[in-house]
Coordinates of C-alpha atoms and ligand atoms in Angstrom, one line a residue:
X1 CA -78.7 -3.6 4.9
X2 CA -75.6 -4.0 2.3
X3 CA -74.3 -4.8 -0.7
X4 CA -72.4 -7.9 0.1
X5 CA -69.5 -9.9 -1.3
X6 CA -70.6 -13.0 -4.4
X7 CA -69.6 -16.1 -3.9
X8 CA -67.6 -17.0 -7.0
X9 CA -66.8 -20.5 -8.8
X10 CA -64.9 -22.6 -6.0
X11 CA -66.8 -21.4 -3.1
X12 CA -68.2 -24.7 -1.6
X13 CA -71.2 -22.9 -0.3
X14 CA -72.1 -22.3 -3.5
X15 CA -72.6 -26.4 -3.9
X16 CA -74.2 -27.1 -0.5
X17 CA -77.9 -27.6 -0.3
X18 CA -79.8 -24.8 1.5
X19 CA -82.2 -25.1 4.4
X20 CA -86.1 -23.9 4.3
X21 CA -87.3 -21.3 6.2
X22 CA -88.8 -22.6 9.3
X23 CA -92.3 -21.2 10.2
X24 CA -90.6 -19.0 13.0
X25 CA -88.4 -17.1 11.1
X26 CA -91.0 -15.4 8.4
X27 CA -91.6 -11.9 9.2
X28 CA -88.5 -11.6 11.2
X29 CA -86.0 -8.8 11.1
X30 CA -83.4 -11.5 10.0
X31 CA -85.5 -12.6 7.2
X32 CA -86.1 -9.4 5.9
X33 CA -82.7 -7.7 6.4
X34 CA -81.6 -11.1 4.1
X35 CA -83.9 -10.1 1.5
X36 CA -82.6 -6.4 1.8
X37 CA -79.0 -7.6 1.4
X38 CA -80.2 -9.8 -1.6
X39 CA -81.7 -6.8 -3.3
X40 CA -79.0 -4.6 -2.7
X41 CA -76.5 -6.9 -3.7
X42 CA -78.2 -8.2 -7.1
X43 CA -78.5 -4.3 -8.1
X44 CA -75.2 -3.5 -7.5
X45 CA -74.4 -5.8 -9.6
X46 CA -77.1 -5.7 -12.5
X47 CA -78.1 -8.8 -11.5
X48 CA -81.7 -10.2 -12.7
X49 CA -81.5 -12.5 -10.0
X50 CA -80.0 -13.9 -6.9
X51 CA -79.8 -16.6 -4.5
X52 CA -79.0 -16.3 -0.6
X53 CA -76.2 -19.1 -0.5
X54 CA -74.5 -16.9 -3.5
X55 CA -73.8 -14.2 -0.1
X56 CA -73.2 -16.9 1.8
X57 CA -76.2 -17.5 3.5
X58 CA -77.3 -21.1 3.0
X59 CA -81.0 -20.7 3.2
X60 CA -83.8 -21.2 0.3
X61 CA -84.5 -17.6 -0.7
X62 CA -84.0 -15.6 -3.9
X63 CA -85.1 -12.4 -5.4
X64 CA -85.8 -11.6 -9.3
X65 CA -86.4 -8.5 -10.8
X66 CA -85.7 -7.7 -14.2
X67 CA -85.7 -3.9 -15.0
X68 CA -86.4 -2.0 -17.7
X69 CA -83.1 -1.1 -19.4
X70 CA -81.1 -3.3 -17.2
X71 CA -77.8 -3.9 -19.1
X72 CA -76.4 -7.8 -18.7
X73 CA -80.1 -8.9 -20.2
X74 CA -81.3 -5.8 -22.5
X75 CA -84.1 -7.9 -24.0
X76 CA -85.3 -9.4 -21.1
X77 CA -89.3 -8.8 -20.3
X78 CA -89.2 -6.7 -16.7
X79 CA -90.9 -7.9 -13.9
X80 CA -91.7 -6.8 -10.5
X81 CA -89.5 -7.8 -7.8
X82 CA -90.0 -11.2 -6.6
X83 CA -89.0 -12.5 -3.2
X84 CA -89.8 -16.2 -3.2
X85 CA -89.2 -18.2 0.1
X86 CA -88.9 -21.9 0.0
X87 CA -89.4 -22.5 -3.8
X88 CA -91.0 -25.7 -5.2
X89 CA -91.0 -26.0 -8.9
X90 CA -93.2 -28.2 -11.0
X91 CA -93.0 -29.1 -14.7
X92 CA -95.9 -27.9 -16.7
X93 CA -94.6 -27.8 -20.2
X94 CA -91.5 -29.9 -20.7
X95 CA -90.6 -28.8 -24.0
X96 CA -86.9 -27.9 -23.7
X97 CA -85.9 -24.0 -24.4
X98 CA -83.0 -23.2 -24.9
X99 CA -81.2 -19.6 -23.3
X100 CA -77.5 -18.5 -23.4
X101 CA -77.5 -18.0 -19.4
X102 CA -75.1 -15.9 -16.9
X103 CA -74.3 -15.8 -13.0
X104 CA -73.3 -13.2 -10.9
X105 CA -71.0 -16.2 -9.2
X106 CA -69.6 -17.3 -13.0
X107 CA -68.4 -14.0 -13.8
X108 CA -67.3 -13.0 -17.2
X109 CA -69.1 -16.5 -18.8
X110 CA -72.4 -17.4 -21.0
X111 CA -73.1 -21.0 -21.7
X112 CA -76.2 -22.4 -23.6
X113 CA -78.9 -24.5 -21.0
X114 CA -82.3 -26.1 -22.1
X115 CA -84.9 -25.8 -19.6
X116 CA -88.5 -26.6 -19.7
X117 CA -90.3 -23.9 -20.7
X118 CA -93.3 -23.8 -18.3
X119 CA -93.0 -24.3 -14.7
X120 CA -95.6 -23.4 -11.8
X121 CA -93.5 -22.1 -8.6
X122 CA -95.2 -22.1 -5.2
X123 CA -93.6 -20.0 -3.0
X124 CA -94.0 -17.7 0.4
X125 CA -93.6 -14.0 0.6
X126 CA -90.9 -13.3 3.3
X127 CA -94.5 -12.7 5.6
X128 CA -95.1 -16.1 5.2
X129 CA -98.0 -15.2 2.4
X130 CA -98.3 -18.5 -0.3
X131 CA -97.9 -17.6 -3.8
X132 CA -98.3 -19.0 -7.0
X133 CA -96.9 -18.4 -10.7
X134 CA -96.4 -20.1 -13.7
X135 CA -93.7 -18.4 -15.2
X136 CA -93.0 -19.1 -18.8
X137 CA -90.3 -18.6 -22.1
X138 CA -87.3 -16.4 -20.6
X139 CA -88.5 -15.9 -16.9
X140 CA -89.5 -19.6 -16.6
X141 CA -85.1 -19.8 -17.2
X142 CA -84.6 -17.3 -14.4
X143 CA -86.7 -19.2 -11.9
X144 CA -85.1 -22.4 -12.1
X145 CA -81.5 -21.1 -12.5
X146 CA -82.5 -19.2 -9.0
X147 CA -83.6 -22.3 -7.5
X148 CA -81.0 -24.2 -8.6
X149 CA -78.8 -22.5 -6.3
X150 CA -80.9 -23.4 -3.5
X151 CA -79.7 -27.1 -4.6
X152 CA -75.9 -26.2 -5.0
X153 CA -76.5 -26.6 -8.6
X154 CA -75.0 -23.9 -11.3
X155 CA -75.7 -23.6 -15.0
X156 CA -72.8 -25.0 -16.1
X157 CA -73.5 -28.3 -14.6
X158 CA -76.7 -28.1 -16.9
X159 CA -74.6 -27.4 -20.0
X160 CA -74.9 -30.2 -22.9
X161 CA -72.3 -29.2 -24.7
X162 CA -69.4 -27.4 -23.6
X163 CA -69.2 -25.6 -27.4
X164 CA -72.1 -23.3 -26.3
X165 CA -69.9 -22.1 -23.8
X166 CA -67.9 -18.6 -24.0
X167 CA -66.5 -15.8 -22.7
X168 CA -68.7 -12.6 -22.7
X169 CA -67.3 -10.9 -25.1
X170 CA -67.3 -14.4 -27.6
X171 CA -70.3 -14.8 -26.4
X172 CA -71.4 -11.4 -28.1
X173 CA -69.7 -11.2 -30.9
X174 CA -70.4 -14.9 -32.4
X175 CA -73.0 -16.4 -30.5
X176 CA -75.7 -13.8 -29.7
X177 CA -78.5 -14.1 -32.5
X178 CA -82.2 -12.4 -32.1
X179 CA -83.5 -16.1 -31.5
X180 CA -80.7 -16.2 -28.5
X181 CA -82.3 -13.0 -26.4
X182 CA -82.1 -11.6 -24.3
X183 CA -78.7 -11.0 -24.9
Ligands
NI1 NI1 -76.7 -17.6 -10.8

């Protein structure tokens, strides 16, 4: 178990598409010291989330866990931590929301995406369990950012307009309103 290196901006295993689990390899040490890492990793870094290729390891895994007091999203609601194994996403409310949205692997940037705003994930616990949410407003965001990644997608690809972009800083001191948190 370690905290491991991010993959930042330019690293082409950041835009590669990740491979499922295969049945064989839930429950296994490998599996779980991945999720380990992944934990580690994304609370080294304050992190609210955080996908496996963004360590380098191109399979379709993520964590999410938002903490109380956690500093890069201060009004975020907390969750548990979530492990989700092979995501699928599906649309429930399409209604575009819009968050000002960060990576771990964009350092230093916020940029404005519109999401839906209700999805249902199905996912597996790294046992192999099935689960099922339908994550909505903020978290809904988180969820597809994370599984974007699994896709080689970032959030600046989803940006609209590249005005709602800025630096962190910027970001705070002209573009962060209360109808933008979490901050
Ligand atoms: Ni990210």
């Amino acid at each position: 178990m370690g905290v491991h290196r991010i993959l930042r901006l330019g690293h082409p295993d950041l835009r590669r598409t990740s491979a499922p689990v295969v049945e064989e390899d839930f429950d296994s040490p490998e599996l779980h010291r991945l999720v380990d890492d992944l934990v580690a990793t994304m609370h080294a870094h304050e992190g609210l989330g955080l996908a496996a290729p963004q360590i380098g390891n191109l399979r379709r895994v993520a964590v999410i866990e938002i903490q109380p007091g956690n500093t890069r999203y201060p009004g975020a609601v907390p969750t548990g931590r979530l492990v989700l194994v092979n995501p699928a996403l599906t649309v429930l409310d399409p209604t575009p929301q819009r968050y000002w949205e960060g990576c771990l692997s964009v350092p230093g940037l916020r940029g404005e995406v519109a999401r839906p705003r209700h999805i249902a994930v199905d996912y597996r616990d790294p046992d192999g369990t099935p689960r099922h949410l339908e994550p909505e407003d903020f978290l809904a965001t988180v969820f597809q950012h994370e599984i974007d990644h699994l896709d080689g997608t970032l959030f600046i690809d989803r940006l609209t307009d590249t005005t709602r972009l800025a630096f962190l800083d910027e970001y705070r001191e002209f573009h962060a309103t209360a109808s933008s948190n979490p901050t």
